[in-house]
Structure formats: C-alpha cells, structure tokens
Short mmCIF file of C-alpha atoms in Angstrom, two decimals:
data_model
loop_
_atom_site.label_atom_id
_atom_site.label_comp_id
_atom_site.label_asym_id
_atom_site.label_seq_id
_atom_site.Cartn_x
_atom_site.Cartn_y
_atom_site.Cartn_z
CA MET A 1 -41.39 60.92 142.34
CA ALA A 2 -38.69 60.73 140.00
CA ASP A 3 -37.33 58.80 136.61
CA VAL A 4 -33.76 57.54 136.75
CA LYS A 5 -32.62 56.88 133.13
CA CYS A 6 -29.65 54.34 133.12
CA ALA A 7 -27.84 53.44 130.13
CA PHE A 8 -26.96 49.65 130.05
CA ILE A 9 -23.62 49.59 127.12
CA VAL A 10 -23.52 45.71 126.35
CA GLN A 11 -20.04 45.63 124.73
CA ARG A 12 -19.00 42.27 124.58
CA PRO A 13 -20.41 38.77 123.10
CA GLN A 14 -23.06 37.08 125.41
CA TYR A 15 -21.42 34.00 124.54
CA LYS A 16 -17.87 34.85 125.75
CA GLY A 17 -18.52 35.86 129.22
CA GLU A 18 -21.46 36.01 131.91
CA THR A 19 -21.61 39.73 132.41
CA SER A 20 -22.94 40.56 128.95
CA ARG A 21 -25.77 38.01 129.57
CA LEU A 22 -26.24 39.53 132.89
CA ALA A 23 -26.83 43.23 131.14
CA LEU A 24 -29.69 41.88 129.73
CA THR A 25 -31.45 40.34 132.50
CA HIS A 26 -30.80 43.06 134.73
CA ALA A 27 -32.40 45.56 132.00
CA LEU A 28 -35.32 43.31 132.09
CA SER A 29 -35.70 43.97 135.77
CA TYR A 30 -36.95 47.08 135.50
CA GLN A 31 -40.18 45.67 135.53
CA THR A 32 -40.35 44.84 138.92
CA VAL A 33 -38.19 47.62 140.59
CA GLU A 34 -40.90 49.86 141.49
CA VAL A 35 -41.67 47.32 144.40
CA LEU A 36 -38.52 48.65 145.81
CA LEU A 37 -39.40 52.20 145.20
CA ASP A 38 -41.39 54.82 146.64
CA ASP A 39 -44.92 55.55 144.86
CA GLY A 40 -43.96 57.00 141.31
CA ASP A 41 -40.31 56.30 141.39
CA THR A 42 -39.15 54.63 138.27
CA VAL A 43 -35.85 53.44 136.69
CA THR A 44 -35.87 53.27 132.86
CA PRO A 45 -32.85 51.50 131.11
CA SER A 46 -31.89 51.49 127.59
CA LEU A 47 -30.09 48.79 126.24
CA CYS A 48 -27.33 49.37 123.76
CA PHE A 49 -24.92 47.09 121.86
CA VAL A 50 -21.52 48.06 120.68
CA GLY A 51 -18.44 46.63 119.68
CA GLU A 52 -18.52 42.65 120.00
CA GLY A 53 -21.67 43.30 121.82
CA VAL A 54 -23.30 43.18 118.65
CA LEU A 55 -22.27 39.42 118.01
CA GLY A 56 -24.66 37.38 120.23
CA ILE A 57 -27.71 38.73 119.39
CA SER A 58 -28.87 37.65 115.66
CA LYS A 59 -31.83 35.70 115.29
CA GLY A 60 -32.54 32.03 114.91
CA GLN A 61 -30.17 30.75 118.02
CA ASN A 62 -30.87 27.58 119.79
CA ALA A 63 -28.94 27.58 122.97
CA MET A 64 -31.53 25.53 125.12
CA ALA A 65 -31.01 22.22 122.88
CA PRO A 66 -27.09 22.07 123.25
CA TYR A 67 -26.49 24.03 126.22
CA GLY A 68 -29.57 23.91 128.43
CA ILE A 69 -29.78 27.68 128.54
CA ASN A 70 -32.11 30.74 127.03
CA SER A 71 -30.45 32.25 123.98
CA SER A 72 -29.42 35.39 124.46
CA GLU A 73 -32.19 36.17 121.43
CA LEU A 74 -34.83 35.18 123.86
CA HIS A 75 -33.80 37.62 126.47
CA VAL A 76 -33.60 40.40 123.73
CA LYS A 77 -36.94 39.63 122.77
CA ASN A 78 -38.25 39.81 126.16
CA CYS A 79 -36.99 43.11 126.60
CA LEU A 80 -39.16 44.28 123.74
CA LEU A 81 -41.91 42.59 125.02
CA VAL A 82 -41.72 44.64 127.91
CA ASP A 83 -41.32 47.77 125.91
CA LEU A 84 -37.36 48.16 126.94
CA ASP A 85 -35.67 50.55 124.08
CA VAL A 86 -33.22 48.31 122.34
CA TYR A 87 -30.61 49.83 120.34
CA VAL A 88 -28.04 48.36 118.09
CA CYS A 89 -24.68 49.84 116.65
CA LYS A 90 -25.32 50.19 113.15
CA GLU A 91 -21.43 51.03 112.18
CA ASP A 92 -20.68 47.60 114.27
CA LEU A 93 -23.20 45.61 112.65
CA GLU A 94 -21.62 46.79 109.27
CA LYS A 95 -18.20 46.00 110.82
CA TYR A 96 -18.49 42.50 111.49
CA GLY A 97 -21.22 41.83 108.44
CA ILE A 98 -24.53 41.48 110.14
CA PRO A 99 -27.34 42.56 107.94
CA GLU A 100 -29.84 44.31 109.98
CA ASP A 101 -32.52 41.54 109.01
CA GLN A 102 -30.75 38.90 111.22
CA LEU A 103 -31.60 40.78 114.23
CA PRO A 104 -34.61 39.38 116.17
CA ASP A 105 -38.13 40.60 116.58
CA ALA A 106 -40.67 39.85 119.09
CA ALA A 107 -43.83 40.49 116.76
CA ASP A 108 -44.20 36.55 117.61
CA MET A 109 -45.06 37.69 121.15
CA GLU A 110 -46.98 40.78 119.96
CA ALA A 111 -44.39 42.99 121.06
CA GLU A 112 -44.89 46.81 120.19
CA LYS A 113 -41.05 47.69 120.06
CA THR A 114 -38.61 46.81 117.68
CA ILE A 115 -34.53 46.70 117.92
CA ASN A 116 -33.61 50.57 117.02
CA VAL A 117 -30.28 49.94 114.76
CA VAL A 118 -28.65 53.67 115.12
CA PRO A 119 -25.16 55.05 114.37
CA PHE A 120 -23.02 55.13 117.34
CA ALA A 121 -23.58 59.06 117.77
CA GLU A 122 -27.41 58.18 118.53
CA ILE A 123 -26.15 55.64 121.56
CA GLU A 124 -23.72 58.45 122.59
CA LYS A 125 -26.76 60.95 123.08
CA ILE A 126 -28.74 58.44 125.08
CA MET A 127 -25.20 58.15 127.31
CA GLU A 128 -25.21 61.82 128.04
CA GLU A 129 -28.93 61.81 128.41
CA ALA A 130 -28.49 58.95 131.30
CA LYS A 131 -27.80 59.69 135.09
CA HIS A 132 -25.81 56.48 135.22
CA VAL A 133 -23.86 54.70 132.28
CA LEU A 134 -23.31 50.99 133.08
CA PHE A 135 -20.49 48.97 130.73
CA PHE A 136 -20.85 45.37 130.41
CA MET B 1 -21.84 63.05 151.85
CA GLY B 2 -23.06 60.83 148.80
CA VAL B 3 -24.60 57.79 147.90
CA LEU B 4 -22.67 55.20 145.68
CA THR B 5 -23.73 51.99 144.61
CA MET B 6 -21.28 49.37 143.27
CA GLY B 7 -22.27 46.50 140.88
CA VAL B 8 -19.71 44.00 141.23
CA PHE B 9 -19.56 41.04 138.93
CA PRO B 10 -15.99 39.51 138.72
CA GLY B 11 -14.90 36.45 140.77
CA LEU B 12 -13.22 36.38 144.17
CA VAL B 13 -10.07 34.61 142.81
CA GLY B 14 -8.38 35.05 139.30
CA SER B 15 -9.12 39.01 139.43
CA GLY B 16 -8.27 42.06 141.00
CA SER B 17 -10.98 44.13 140.20
CA TYR B 18 -12.73 42.15 143.17
CA ASP B 19 -10.33 43.43 145.64
CA PHE B 20 -9.86 46.96 144.12
CA ALA B 21 -14.10 47.25 144.33
CA MET B 22 -13.97 46.00 148.32
CA LYS B 23 -11.09 48.25 148.84
CA LEU B 24 -12.79 51.16 147.13
CA ALA B 25 -15.91 50.79 148.91
CA LYS B 26 -14.01 50.88 152.37
CA ALA B 27 -12.39 53.95 151.41
CA ALA B 28 -15.79 55.17 150.72
CA ALA B 29 -17.32 54.07 153.84
CA ASP B 30 -14.36 55.57 155.70
CA LYS B 31 -15.56 58.69 154.39
CA GLY B 32 -18.73 58.92 155.74
CA HIS B 33 -20.54 57.75 151.91
CA VAL B 34 -23.41 55.73 152.17
CA VAL B 35 -22.31 52.54 150.15
CA ASN B 36 -24.21 50.02 148.49
CA ILE B 37 -22.71 46.52 147.09
CA TRP B 38 -24.22 44.17 144.44
CA PHE B 39 -23.11 40.84 143.54
CA SER B 40 -23.94 39.31 140.70
CA GLY B 41 -22.06 36.31 138.68
CA ASN B 42 -19.10 34.57 139.58
CA ALA B 43 -18.99 37.39 142.53
CA THR B 44 -21.67 35.89 144.11
CA VAL B 45 -19.03 33.02 145.47
CA SER B 46 -18.09 35.37 148.24
CA VAL B 47 -20.90 35.35 150.29
CA LYS B 48 -20.06 32.03 151.60
CA ALA B 49 -19.06 31.90 155.00
CA HIS B 50 -16.03 30.42 156.53
CA GLN B 51 -13.57 30.98 153.68
CA LYS B 52 -10.10 30.21 154.54
CA HIS B 53 -7.45 33.11 153.55
CA LEU B 54 -4.49 31.33 152.09
CA LYS B 55 -2.00 33.75 151.02
CA ASP B 56 -2.07 32.65 147.39
CA TYR B 57 -5.92 33.64 146.89
CA SER B 58 -8.10 36.54 147.38
CA THR B 59 -10.52 36.36 150.05
CA GLY B 60 -13.64 38.24 150.18
CA GLU B 61 -15.03 37.27 153.82
CA LYS B 62 -12.75 39.57 155.74
CA TYR B 63 -13.77 42.66 153.67
CA LEU B 64 -17.38 42.02 153.39
CA VAL B 65 -17.98 41.35 157.26
CA GLU B 66 -15.56 44.47 157.92
CA LEU B 67 -17.99 46.53 155.57
CA LEU B 68 -21.39 45.05 156.66
CA GLU B 69 -20.25 46.22 160.46
CA LYS B 70 -19.57 49.78 158.93
CA GLY B 71 -22.90 49.81 157.65
CA VAL B 72 -22.40 49.03 154.19
CA GLU B 73 -25.29 47.24 152.65
CA ILE B 74 -24.52 44.57 150.36
CA CYS B 75 -26.91 41.99 148.48
CA THR B 76 -26.27 39.06 146.15
CA CYS B 77 -28.18 37.85 143.36
CA GLU B 78 -30.17 34.67 144.70
CA ALA B 79 -30.26 33.27 141.42
CA CYS B 80 -26.42 33.78 140.54
CA THR B 81 -25.43 32.46 143.91
CA ILE B 82 -27.90 29.24 144.01
CA SER B 83 -26.64 28.44 140.63
CA ARG B 84 -23.21 27.87 141.80
CA GLY B 85 -24.10 25.71 144.76
CA VAL B 86 -24.16 28.16 147.41
CA GLN B 87 -27.39 27.89 149.75
CA LYS B 88 -28.56 30.92 151.85
CA THR B 89 -27.84 28.88 155.17
CA GLU B 90 -23.99 29.06 154.17
CA SER B 91 -24.06 32.51 153.53
CA ILE B 92 -22.20 35.23 155.49
CA ALA B 93 -24.64 36.53 157.91
CA LYS B 94 -25.93 40.33 157.32
CA ILE B 95 -25.80 39.83 153.76
CA GLN B 96 -28.98 40.27 151.53
CA TRP B 97 -30.17 37.83 149.04
CA ASN B 98 -32.40 39.38 146.52
CA ALA B 99 -33.11 39.58 142.65
CA MET B 100 -31.63 42.20 140.16
CA HIS B 101 -34.16 44.71 140.99
CA TRP B 102 -32.36 45.13 144.25
CA TYR B 103 -29.65 46.61 142.02
CA LEU B 104 -32.25 49.02 140.13
CA SER B 105 -33.24 50.50 142.88
CA LYS B 106 -29.98 51.27 144.41
CA ILE B 107 -29.05 52.75 141.37
CA HIS B 108 -32.17 55.16 141.67
CA CYS B 109 -31.23 56.53 144.93
CA ALA B 110 -27.35 56.79 144.24
CA ASP B 111 -25.24 59.70 143.36
CA ARG B 112 -22.68 57.57 141.92
CA VAL B 113 -22.50 54.08 140.38
CA LEU B 114 -19.78 52.14 139.62
CA GLN B 115 -20.53 48.88 137.62
CA ILE B 116 -17.30 46.46 138.02
CA GLY B 117 -17.75 44.08 135.06
CA GLY B 118 -16.69 40.31 135.20
CA GLU B 119 -14.64 38.41 132.58
#
C-alpha cells in the first residue's frame, strides 16, 4: 500500500497549446486510477500553475460558445470538486496583473476545496515533497 | 533494473522531441529497464499503422514496433486518438488504448518518470 505524490507543474497558457490543458485532465484522472492499482495504492497529484500557466484560468470563460470546447476554468472547477489540491503562484499572478479574486472557485458545485494562491517557495516545497514532478 | 515511465505528448512530425523519446526508450529497454510509454496530445497520431517512411519526415511505426517487440508497454490516450480521426482498427498491433489513469498507474510503479511535453 503506497501513495505516490506527483506535482503537475503547468507553465504555459491553456489556450496556446494543448499540453497545459492536458495537465488538468490528467490530474483529474487520479479519481479513477485505483481501478488499475493494487488495493490501498493511490496517486495524489498537486496541480500547480506557474509562469504563463496562470494566464488561462481566470473565471468567466466562455469557450463553449465560440469554440465548442470545455474551458480551462471548468477543468479547474472540476479539479476542486474532486478534492484536488490546486496552487497558483502569487508572484506570477502579480507579474501579469491578475487579481486573486479573478480566480474561479467551485462553490456553485458545492466543492470544499478552493484555489491556494501561494508564494513560489511553497510550490518549490511541493515539488521537493513529490516523488515525481511533471512539467506541462 | 528500474522502471521508466514516459509521457510523450509532441507530434510525430515537426518536433525532434518525439524521436528523442523513442530513442531514449530503446536505450533504456536495451539496458534491461522496464519501460512504459504513454501517448497523449499530438503524439497519439503516431499509433496509426502503415506509415510510409519518407526521408523528410519522422516515422513512428518503425520505432514503435521495435519497442513493442522488446516488451515495452505502449498505450495511447483513446480520447486524444479518436479526436484526431484515428480508429482503434487502424492502430499498430499490440499498442494499448486506454484513458489517462493508465499513465498515472504506470507513474505509480515507476522509479523515474519523464514527461516529454508537446508544443
């Protein structure tokens, strides 16, 4: 029985390339990984947005109407709904002039988790504690 | 010997990263390591069979068949693959099709993980 901690580091904007969007959906899949693991084994991802990765997660997105795709805001909300730990780098929000109240929550879904806006030093600590660090 | 799990996301054509990932996987397998490869994003197109290897373009099929013969487990993201119009019936034999949790399960058992990002 073992839990494997993974840090998913999203460092690119979600609408510029596909990979950073895939970070969110891959992190979400931790909910079903147990069907492929031995009893008691788990994977616990932490989803961290740094650098340009903070650019595509503001609330109020409407990707469905013009593009017919789910927004990265919805993916973030789904992550919160399934109790995934989501971190956003405070310094990078400030760098790009994004106020913290522009970030989404999933209160309308009755999620208990909220986004954690933290200094980069905290994200470094998450990376140090993880067994595997994946950059998207 | 260790277990190496690779997440490969770049497209087959237009990036040297895909070729690098395949050559690295072969080197690891040749050394006796257990290697798992997960394809997502544009890399999933590379599972289509009957690729013609023209010298101006990278090919995936030659490497993938060789890796499968060495016992490397290769799995493609079903959603990413069918969204690009590639059907399971067109796939290179013995490549697995599954969902993203396959990758996480192989991360769980891995000693090392290499995430080869896409564009």
